[in-house]
PDB file of C-alpha atoms in Angstrom:
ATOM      1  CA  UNK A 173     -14.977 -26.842   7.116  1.00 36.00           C
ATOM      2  CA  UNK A 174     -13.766 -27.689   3.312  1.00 39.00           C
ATOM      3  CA  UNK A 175     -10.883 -30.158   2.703  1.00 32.00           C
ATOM      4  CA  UNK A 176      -9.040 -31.217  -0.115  1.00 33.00           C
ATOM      5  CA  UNK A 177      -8.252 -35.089  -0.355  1.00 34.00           C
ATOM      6  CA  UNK A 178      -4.752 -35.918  -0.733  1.00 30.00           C
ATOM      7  CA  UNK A 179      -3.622 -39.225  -2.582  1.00 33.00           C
ATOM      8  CA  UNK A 180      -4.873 -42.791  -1.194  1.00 35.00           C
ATOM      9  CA  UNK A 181      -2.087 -44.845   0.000  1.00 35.00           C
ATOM     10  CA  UNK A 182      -3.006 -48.341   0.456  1.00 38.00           C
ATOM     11  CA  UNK A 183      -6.739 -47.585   0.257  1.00 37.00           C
ATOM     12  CA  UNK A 184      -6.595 -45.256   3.353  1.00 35.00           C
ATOM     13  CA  UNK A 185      -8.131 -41.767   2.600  1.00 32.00           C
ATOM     14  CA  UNK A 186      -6.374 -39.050   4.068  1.00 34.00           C
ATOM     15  CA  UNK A 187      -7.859 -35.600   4.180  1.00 37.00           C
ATOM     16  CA  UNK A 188      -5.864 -31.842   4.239  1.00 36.00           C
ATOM     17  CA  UNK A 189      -7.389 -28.908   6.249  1.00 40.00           C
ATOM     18  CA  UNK A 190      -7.232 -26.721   3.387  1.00 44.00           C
ATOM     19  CA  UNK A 191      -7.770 -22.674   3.507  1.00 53.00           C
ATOM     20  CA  UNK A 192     -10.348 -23.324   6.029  1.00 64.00           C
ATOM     21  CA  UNK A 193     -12.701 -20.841   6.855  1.00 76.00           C
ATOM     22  CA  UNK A 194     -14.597 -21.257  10.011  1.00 88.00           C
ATOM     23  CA  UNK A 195     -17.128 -19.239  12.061  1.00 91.00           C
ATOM     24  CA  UNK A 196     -18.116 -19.976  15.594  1.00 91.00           C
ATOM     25  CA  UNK A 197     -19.364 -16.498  16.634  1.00 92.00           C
ATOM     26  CA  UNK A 198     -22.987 -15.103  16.720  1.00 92.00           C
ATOM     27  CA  UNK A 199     -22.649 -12.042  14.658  1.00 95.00           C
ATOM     28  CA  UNK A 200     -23.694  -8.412  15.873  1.00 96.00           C
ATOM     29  CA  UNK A 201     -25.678  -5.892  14.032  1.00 97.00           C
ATOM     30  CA  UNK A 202     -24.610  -2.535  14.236  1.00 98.00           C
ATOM     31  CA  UNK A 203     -26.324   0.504  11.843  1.00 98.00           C
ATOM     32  CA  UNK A 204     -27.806  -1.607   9.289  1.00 97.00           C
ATOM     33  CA  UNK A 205     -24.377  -3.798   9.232  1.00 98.00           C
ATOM     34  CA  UNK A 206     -24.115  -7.268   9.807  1.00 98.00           C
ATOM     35  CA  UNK A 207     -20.757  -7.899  11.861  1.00 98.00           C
ATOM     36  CA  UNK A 208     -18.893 -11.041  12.031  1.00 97.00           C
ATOM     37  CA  UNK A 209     -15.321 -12.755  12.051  1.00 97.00           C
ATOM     38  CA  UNK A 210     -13.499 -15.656  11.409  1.00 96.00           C
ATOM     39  CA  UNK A 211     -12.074 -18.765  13.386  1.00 94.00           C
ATOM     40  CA  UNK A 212      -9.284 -21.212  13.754  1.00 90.00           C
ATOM     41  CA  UNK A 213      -6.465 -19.424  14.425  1.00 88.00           C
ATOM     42  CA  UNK A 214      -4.448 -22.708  14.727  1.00 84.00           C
ATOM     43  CA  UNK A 215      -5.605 -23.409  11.213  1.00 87.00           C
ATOM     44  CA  UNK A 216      -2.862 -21.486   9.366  1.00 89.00           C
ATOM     45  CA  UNK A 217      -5.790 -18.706   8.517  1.00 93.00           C
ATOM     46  CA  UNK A 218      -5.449 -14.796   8.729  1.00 96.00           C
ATOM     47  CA  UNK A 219      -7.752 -13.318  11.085  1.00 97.00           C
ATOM     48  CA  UNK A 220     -10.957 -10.774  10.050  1.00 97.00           C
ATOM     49  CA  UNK A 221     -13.745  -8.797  10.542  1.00 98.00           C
ATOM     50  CA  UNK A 222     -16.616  -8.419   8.313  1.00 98.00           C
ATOM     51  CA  UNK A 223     -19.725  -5.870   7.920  1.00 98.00           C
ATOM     52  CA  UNK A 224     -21.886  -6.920   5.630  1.00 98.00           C
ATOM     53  CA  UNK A 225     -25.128  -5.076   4.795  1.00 97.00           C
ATOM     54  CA  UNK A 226     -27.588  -6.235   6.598  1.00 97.00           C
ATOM     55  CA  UNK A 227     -30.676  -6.169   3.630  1.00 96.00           C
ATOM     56  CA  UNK A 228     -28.274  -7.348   0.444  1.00 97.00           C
ATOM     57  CA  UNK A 229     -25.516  -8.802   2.138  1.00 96.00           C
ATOM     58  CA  UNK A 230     -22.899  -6.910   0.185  1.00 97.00           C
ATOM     59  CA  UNK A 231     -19.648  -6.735   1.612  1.00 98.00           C
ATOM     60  CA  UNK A 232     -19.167  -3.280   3.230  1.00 98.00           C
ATOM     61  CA  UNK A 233     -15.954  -3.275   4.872  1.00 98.00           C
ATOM     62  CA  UNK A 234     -13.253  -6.066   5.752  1.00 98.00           C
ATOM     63  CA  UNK A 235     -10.493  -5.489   8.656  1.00 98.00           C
ATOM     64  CA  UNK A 236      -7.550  -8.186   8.892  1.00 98.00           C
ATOM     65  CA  UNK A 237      -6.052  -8.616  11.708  1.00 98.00           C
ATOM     66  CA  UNK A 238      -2.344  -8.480  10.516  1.00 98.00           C
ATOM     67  CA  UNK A 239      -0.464  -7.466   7.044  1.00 98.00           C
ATOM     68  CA  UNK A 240      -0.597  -3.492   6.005  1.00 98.00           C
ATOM     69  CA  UNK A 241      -1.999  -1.080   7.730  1.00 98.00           C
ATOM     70  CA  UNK A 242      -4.333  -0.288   4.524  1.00 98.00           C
ATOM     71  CA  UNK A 243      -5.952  -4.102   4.996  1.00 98.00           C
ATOM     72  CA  UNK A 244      -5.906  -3.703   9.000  1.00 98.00           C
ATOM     73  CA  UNK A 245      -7.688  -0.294   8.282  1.00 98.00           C
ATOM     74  CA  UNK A 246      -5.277   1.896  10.148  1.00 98.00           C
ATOM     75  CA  UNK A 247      -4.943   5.609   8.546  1.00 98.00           C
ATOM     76  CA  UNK A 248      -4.793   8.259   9.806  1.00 98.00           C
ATOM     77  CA  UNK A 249      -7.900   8.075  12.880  1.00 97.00           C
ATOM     78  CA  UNK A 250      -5.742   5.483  14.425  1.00 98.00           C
ATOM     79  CA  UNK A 251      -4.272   6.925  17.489  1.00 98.00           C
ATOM     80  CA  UNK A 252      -3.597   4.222  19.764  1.00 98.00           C
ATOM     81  CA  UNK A 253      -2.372   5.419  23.879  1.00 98.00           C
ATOM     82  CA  UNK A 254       0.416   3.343  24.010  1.00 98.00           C
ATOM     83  CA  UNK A 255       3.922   3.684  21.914  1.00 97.00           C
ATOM     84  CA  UNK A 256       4.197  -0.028  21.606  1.00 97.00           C
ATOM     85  CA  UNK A 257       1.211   0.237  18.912  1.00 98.00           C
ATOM     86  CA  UNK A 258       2.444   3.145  16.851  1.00 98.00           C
ATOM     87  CA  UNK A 259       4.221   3.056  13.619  1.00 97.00           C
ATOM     88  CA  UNK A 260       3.789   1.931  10.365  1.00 98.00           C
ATOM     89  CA  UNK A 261       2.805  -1.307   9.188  1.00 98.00           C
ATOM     90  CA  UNK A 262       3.381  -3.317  12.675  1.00 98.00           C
ATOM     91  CA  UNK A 263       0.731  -5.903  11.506  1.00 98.00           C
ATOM     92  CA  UNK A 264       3.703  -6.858   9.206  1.00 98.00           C
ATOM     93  CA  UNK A 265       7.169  -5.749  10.661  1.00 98.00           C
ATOM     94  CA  UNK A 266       6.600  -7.570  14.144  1.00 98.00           C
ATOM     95  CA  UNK A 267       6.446 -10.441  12.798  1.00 98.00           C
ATOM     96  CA  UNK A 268       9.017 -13.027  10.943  1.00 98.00           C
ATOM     97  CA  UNK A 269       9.204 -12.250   6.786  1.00 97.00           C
ATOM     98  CA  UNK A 270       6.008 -13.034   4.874  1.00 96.00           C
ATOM     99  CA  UNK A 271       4.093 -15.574   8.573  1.00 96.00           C
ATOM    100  CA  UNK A 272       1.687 -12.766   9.420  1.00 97.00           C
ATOM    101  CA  UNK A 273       0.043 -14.213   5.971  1.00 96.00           C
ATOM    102  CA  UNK A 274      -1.000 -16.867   8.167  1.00 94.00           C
ATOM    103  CA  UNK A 275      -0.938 -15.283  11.392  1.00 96.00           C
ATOM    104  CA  UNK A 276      -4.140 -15.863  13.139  1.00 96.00           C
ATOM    105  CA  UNK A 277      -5.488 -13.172  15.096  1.00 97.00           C
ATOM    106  CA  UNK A 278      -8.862 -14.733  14.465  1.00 97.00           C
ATOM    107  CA  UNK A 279     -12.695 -12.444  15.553  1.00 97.00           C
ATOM    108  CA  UNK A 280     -14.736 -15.269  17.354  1.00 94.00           C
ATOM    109  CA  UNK A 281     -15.748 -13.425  20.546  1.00 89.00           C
ATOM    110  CA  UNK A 282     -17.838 -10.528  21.445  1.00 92.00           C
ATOM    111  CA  UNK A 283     -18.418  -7.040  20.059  1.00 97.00           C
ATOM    112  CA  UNK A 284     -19.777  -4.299  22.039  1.00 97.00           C
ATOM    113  CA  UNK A 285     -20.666  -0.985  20.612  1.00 98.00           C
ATOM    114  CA  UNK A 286     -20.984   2.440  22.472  1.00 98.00           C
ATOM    115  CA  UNK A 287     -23.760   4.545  20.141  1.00 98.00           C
ATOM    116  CA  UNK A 288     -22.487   8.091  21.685  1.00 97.00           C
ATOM    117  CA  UNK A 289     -18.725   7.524  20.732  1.00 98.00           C
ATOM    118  CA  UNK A 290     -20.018   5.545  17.548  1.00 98.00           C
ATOM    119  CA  UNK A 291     -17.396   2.732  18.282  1.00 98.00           C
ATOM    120  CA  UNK A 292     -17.278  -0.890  17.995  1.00 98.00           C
ATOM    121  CA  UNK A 293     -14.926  -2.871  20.426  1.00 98.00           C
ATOM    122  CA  UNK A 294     -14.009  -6.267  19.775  1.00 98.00           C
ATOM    123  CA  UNK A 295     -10.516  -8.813  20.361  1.00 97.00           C
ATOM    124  CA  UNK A 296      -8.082 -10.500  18.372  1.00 98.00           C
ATOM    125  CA  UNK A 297      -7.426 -14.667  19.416  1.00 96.00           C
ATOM    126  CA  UNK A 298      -4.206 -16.264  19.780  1.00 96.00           C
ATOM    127  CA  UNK A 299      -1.196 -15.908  16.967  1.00 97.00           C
ATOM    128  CA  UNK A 300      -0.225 -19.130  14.863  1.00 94.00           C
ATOM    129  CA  UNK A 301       1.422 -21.352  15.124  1.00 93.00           C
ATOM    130  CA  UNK A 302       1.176 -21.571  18.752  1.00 91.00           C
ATOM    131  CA  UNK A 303       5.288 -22.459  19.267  1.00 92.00           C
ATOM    132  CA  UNK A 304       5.603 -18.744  20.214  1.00 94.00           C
ATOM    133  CA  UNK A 305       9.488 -19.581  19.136  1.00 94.00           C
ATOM    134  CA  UNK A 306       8.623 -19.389  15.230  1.00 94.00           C
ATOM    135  CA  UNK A 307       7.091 -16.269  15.773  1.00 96.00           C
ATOM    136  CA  UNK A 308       9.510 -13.665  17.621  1.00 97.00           C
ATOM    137  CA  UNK A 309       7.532  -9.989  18.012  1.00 98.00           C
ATOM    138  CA  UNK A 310       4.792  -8.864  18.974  1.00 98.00           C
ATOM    139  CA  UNK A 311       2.581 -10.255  17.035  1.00 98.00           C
ATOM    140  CA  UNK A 312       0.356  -6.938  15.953  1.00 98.00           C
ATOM    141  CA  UNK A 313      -2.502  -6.947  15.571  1.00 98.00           C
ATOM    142  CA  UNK A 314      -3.351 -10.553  17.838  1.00 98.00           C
ATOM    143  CA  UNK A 315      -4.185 -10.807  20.884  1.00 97.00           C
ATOM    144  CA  UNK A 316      -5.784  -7.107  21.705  1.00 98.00           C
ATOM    145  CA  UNK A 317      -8.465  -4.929  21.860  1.00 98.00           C
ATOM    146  CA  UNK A 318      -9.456  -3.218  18.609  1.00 98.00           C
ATOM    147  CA  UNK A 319     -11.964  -0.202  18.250  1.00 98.00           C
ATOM    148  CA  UNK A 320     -13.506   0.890  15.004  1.00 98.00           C
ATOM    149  CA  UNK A 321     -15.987   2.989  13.590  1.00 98.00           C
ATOM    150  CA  UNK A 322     -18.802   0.687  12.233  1.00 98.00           C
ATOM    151  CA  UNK A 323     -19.374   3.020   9.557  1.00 98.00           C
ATOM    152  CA  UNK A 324     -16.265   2.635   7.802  1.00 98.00           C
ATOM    153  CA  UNK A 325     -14.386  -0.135   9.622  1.00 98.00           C
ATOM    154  CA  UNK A 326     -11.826   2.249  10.505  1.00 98.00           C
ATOM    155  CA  UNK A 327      -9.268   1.397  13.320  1.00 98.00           C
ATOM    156  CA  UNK A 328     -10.009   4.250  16.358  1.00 98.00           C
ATOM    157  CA  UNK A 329      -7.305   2.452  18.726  1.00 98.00           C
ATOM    158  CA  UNK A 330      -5.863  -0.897  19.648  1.00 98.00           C
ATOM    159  CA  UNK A 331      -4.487  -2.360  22.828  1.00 98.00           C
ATOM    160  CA  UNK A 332      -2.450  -5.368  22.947  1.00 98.00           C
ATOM    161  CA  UNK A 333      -3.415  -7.277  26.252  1.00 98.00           C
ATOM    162  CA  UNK A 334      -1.287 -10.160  25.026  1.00 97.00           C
ATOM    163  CA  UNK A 335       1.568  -9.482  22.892  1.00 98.00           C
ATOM    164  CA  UNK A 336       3.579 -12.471  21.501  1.00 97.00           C
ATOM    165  CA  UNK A 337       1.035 -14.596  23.289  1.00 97.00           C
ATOM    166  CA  UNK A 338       2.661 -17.590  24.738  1.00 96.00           C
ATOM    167  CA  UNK A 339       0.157 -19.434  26.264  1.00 96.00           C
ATOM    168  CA  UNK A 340      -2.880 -19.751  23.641  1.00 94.00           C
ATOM    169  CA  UNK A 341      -4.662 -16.846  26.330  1.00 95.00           C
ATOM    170  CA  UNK A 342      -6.312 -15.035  22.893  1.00 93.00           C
ATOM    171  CA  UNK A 343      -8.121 -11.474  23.521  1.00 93.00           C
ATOM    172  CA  UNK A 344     -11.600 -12.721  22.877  1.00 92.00           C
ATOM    173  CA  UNK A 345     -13.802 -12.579  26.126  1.00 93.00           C
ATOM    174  CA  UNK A 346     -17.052 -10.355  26.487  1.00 94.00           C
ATOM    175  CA  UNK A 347     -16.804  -6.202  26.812  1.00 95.00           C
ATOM    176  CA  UNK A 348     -18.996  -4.528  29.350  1.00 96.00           C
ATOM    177  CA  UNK A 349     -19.327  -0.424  28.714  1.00 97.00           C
ATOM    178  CA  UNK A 350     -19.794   1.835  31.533  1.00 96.00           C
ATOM    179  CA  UNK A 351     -19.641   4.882  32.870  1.00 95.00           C
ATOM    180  CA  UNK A 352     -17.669   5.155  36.291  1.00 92.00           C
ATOM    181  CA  UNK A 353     -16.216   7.238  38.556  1.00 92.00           C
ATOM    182  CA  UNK A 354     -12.493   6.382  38.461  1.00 89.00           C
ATOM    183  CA  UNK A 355     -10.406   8.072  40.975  1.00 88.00           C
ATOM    184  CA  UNK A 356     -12.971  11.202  40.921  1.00 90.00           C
ATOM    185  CA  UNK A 357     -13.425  11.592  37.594  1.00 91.00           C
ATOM    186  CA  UNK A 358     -16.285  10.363  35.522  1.00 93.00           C
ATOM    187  CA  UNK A 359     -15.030   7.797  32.795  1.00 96.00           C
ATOM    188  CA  UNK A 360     -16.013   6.123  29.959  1.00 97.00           C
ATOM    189  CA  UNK A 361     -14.264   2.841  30.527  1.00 98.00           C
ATOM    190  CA  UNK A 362     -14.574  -1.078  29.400  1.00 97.00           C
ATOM    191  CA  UNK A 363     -13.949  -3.760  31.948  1.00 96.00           C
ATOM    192  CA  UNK A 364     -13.064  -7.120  30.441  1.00 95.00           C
ATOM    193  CA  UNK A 365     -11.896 -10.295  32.415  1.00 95.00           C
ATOM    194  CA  UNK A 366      -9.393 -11.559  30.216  1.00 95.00           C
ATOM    195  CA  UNK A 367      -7.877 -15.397  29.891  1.00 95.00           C
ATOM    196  CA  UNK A 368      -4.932 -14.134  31.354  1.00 96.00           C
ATOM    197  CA  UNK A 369      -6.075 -13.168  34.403  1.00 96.00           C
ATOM    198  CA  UNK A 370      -6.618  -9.932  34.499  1.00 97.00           C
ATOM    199  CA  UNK A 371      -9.338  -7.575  34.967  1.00 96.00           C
ATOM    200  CA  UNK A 372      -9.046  -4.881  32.764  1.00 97.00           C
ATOM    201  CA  UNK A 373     -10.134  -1.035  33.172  1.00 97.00           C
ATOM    202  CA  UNK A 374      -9.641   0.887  29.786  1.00 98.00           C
ATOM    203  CA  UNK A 375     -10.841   4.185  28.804  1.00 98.00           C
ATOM    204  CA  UNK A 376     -12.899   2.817  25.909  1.00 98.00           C
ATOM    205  CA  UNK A 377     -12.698   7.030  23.571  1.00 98.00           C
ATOM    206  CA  UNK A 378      -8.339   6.424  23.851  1.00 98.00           C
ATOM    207  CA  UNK A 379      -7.542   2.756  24.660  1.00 98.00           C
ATOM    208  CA  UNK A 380      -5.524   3.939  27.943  1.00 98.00           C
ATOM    209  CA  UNK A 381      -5.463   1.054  30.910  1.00 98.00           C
ATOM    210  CA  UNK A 382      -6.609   2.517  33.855  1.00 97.00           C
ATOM    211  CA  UNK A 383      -6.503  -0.396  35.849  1.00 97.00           C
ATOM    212  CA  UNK A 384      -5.631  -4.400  35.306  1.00 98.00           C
ATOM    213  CA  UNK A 385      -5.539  -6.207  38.608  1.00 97.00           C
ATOM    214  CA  UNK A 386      -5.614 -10.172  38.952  1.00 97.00           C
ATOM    215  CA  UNK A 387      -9.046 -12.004  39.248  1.00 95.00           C
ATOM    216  CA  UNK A 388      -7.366 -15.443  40.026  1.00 95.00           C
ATOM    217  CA  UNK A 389      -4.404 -16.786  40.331  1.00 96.00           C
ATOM    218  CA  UNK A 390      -1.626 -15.873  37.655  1.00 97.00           C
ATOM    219  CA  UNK A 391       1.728 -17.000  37.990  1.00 97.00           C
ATOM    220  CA  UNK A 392       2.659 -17.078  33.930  1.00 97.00           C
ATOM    221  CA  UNK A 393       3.006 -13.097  33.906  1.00 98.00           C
ATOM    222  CA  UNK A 394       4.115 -10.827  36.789  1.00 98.00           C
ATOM    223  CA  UNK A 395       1.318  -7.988  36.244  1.00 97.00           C
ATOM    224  CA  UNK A 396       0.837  -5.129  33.710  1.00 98.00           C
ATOM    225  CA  UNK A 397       3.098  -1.966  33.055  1.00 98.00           C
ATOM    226  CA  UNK A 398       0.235   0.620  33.120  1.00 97.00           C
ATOM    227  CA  UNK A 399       2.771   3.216  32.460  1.00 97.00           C
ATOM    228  CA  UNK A 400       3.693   1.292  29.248  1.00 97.00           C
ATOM    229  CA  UNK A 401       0.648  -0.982  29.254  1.00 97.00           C
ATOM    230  CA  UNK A 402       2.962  -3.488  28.966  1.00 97.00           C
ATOM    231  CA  UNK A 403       2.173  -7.531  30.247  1.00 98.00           C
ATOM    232  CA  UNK A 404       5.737  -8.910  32.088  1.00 98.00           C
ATOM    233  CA  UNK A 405       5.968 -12.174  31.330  1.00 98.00           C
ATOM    234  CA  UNK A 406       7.371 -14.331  34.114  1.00 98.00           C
ATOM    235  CA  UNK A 407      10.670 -16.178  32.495  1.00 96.00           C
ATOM    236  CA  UNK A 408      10.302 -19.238  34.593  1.00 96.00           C
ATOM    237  CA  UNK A 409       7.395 -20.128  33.110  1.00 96.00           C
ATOM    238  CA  UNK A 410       7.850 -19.335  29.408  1.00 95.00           C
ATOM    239  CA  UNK A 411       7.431 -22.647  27.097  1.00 92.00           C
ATOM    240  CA  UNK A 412      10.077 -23.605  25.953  1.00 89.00           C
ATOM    241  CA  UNK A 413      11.536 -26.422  23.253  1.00 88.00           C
ATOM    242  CA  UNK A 414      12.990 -29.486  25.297  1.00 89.00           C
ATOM    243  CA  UNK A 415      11.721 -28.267  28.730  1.00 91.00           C
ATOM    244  CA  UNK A 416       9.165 -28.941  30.838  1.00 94.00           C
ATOM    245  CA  UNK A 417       7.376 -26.068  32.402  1.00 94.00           C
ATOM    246  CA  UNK A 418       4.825 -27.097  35.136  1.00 94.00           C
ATOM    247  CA  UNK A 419       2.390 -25.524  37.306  1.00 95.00           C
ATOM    248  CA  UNK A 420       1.499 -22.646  34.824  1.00 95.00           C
ATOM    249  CA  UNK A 421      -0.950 -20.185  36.205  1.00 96.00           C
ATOM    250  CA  UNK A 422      -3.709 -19.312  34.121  1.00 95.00           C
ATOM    251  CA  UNK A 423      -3.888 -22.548  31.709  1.00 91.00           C
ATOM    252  CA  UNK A 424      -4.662 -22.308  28.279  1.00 89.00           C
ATOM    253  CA  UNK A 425      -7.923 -22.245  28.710  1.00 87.00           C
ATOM    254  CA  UNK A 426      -8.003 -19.012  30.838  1.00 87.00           C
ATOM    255  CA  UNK A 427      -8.886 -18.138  33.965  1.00 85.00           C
ATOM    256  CA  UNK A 428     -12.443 -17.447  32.407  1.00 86.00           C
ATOM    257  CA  UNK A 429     -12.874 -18.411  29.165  1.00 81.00           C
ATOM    258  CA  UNK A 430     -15.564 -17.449  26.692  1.00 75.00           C
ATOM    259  CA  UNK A 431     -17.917 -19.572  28.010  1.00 71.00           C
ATOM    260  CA  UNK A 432     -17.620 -19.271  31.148  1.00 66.00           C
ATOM    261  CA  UNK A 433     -20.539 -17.029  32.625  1.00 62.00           C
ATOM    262  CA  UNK A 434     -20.823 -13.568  31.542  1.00 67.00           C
ATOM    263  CA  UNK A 435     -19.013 -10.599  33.240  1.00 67.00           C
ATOM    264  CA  UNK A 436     -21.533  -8.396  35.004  1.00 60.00           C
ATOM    265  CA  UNK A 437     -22.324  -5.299  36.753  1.00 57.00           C
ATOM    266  CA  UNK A 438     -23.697  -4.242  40.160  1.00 54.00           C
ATOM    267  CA  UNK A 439     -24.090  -0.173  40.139  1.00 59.00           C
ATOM    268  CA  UNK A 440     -25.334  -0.075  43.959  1.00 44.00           C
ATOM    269  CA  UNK A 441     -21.698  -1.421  44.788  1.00 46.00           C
ATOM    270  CA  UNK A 442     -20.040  -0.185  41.757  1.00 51.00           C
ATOM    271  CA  UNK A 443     -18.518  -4.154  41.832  1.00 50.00           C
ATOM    272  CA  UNK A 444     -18.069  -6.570  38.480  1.00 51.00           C
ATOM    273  CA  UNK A 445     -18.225  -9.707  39.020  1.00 49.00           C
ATOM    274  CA  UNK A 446     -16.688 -12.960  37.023  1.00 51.00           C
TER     275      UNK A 446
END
C-alpha cells in the first residue's frame, strides 16, 4: 500500500493513504486472460476489473465499477432484467455530483465463469464512504452481480443485491453455477449466499431472481421484491446520524462472509448448503 508523508510536526511522522491501490483477491484465468480486481473500498478508490493477457501481461480490457457507461463497459449487449438497472449512465447519475469518482464498488471476491454461455460472473463491494447519508441513490454499479463476456469485458447484465448499501454487506461472496429444475423447468441459475442474508437463485443467461429466501436471521431488510428485485430495507434499523440503532440483523460482517466456508452442492437432494 503506497503513502505519501505529510509534514513532521514536532518530530512525529505522519503518513496519508494516498491513491492506494490494493489487491486481496486470487485472480482467475479465463481464455488466455488473467482476471483480477481491486480493494479498499473504504479507501476513497474506484472499483475495477482487469484482464490482462495471460503470456505478456498487456492490459486487455478494464471495467470500473461506476462513472460512464463507456468505462463500466455497458453498450449496447447490456440488457439487464430489472428496470431499476436500465438507463443511461446510472454508474454516474445515482450518485451525488462528481463522488462516484471515488465510489468504491471494489472486485475482491470470486469469479465464476459458465464456458457454454461464455460469461464471467463476479460482485461489486460496499460504496464509499460508508455514511450511506453522503451518498443518496443507488449507488450503480456497487454492491451487485455483474456478468461479462471475458472476451471483451463487455457488461451481459447486472443485478443490484444491495443498492445504497447501508450496512457495509458488499456483493462479493462465492458463485456456484448449476443447472436445476426450478418449478419444472430446467434452468441455468447461480445460487450465492450473500452477507445480507439471503440466498439467492438467479437465472445466470438474464440476471432474473428466481428465488432469495433468508439463510439466517435478517432483521436489517424485510425480504426481496422479486417482482422488482428490489431489497426493502427495514426503517427501524437504518443508521442513522445521532442515533443509536441496536440489535441489527445481519452485522457488517455478514451472515457468511467471504471466508466463511464455501457454498456447496448436494445433487442427490438438490440442497446447497452454507
Amino acid at each position: 500500500m503506497p503513502f505519501a508523508p505529510l509534514h513532521d510536526h514536532g518530530g512525529v511522522g505522519h503518513q496519508l493513504v494516498a491513491a492506494s491501490v490494493v489487491i486481496t483477491m486470487a485472480p482467475e484465468v479465463v481464455k488466455g486472460k488473467v482476471l483480477i480486481g481491486n480493494s479498499g473500498g473504504e479507501y476513497g478508490v474506484r472499483g475495477w476489473l482487469a484482464a490482462l493477457d495471460a503470456k505478456s501481461g498487456t492490459l486487455q480490457w478494464k471495467a470500473f465499477s461506476t462513472g460512464p457507461d463507456n468505462e463500466v463497459l455497458i453498450g449496447p449487449e447490456f440488457k439487464p432484467f430489472y428496470d431499476s438497472d436500465k438507463g443511461a449512465d446510472l454508474g454516474i447519475h445515482t450518485w451525488p455530483p462528481g463522488t462516484w469518482t471515488l465510489g468504491g464498488g471494489t472486485v475482491w471476491g470470486w469469479i465464476s465463469y459458465d464456458p457454454t454461455l461464455n460469461l464471467i460472473y463476479y460482485g461489486t463491494a460496499n460504496p464509499g464512504p460508508w455514511n450511506a447519508d453522503q451518498r443518496p441513490g443507488d449507488n450503480k454499479w456497487t454492491g451487485g452481480i455483474f456478468a461479462r463476456d471475458p472476451d471483451t469485458g463487455k457488461a451481459r447484465w447486472f443485478y443490484q443485491t444491495v443498492p445504497h448499501d447501508l450496512f457495509d454487506y458488499d456483493s462479493i461472496n462465492e458463485i456456484l453455477l448449476l443447472d436445476l429444475d426450478f418449478e419444472g423447468q430446467s434452468r441455468k441459475v447461480l445460487v450465492r449466499p450473500e452477507r445480507n442474508g439471503y440466498i439467492y437463485v438467479i437465472d445466470r443467461a438474464t440476471g432474473q431472481v428466481l428465488a432469495a429466501d433468508p439463510y439466517a436471521t435478517v432483521n436489517s431488510t424485510l425480504g426481496v421484491d422479486l417482482k422488482t428485485g428490489a431489497l426493502q430495507y427495514n426503517d427501524e434499523k437504518k443508521p442513522r446520524v445521532g442515533q443509536v440503532v441496536r440489535n441489527i440483523c445481519p452485522t457488517a460482517p455478514g451472515a457468511k462472509d467471504w471466508n466463511r466456508p464455501p457454498i456447496r452442492h448436494a445433487p442427490a437432494s438438490s440442497t446447497s448448503l452454507t
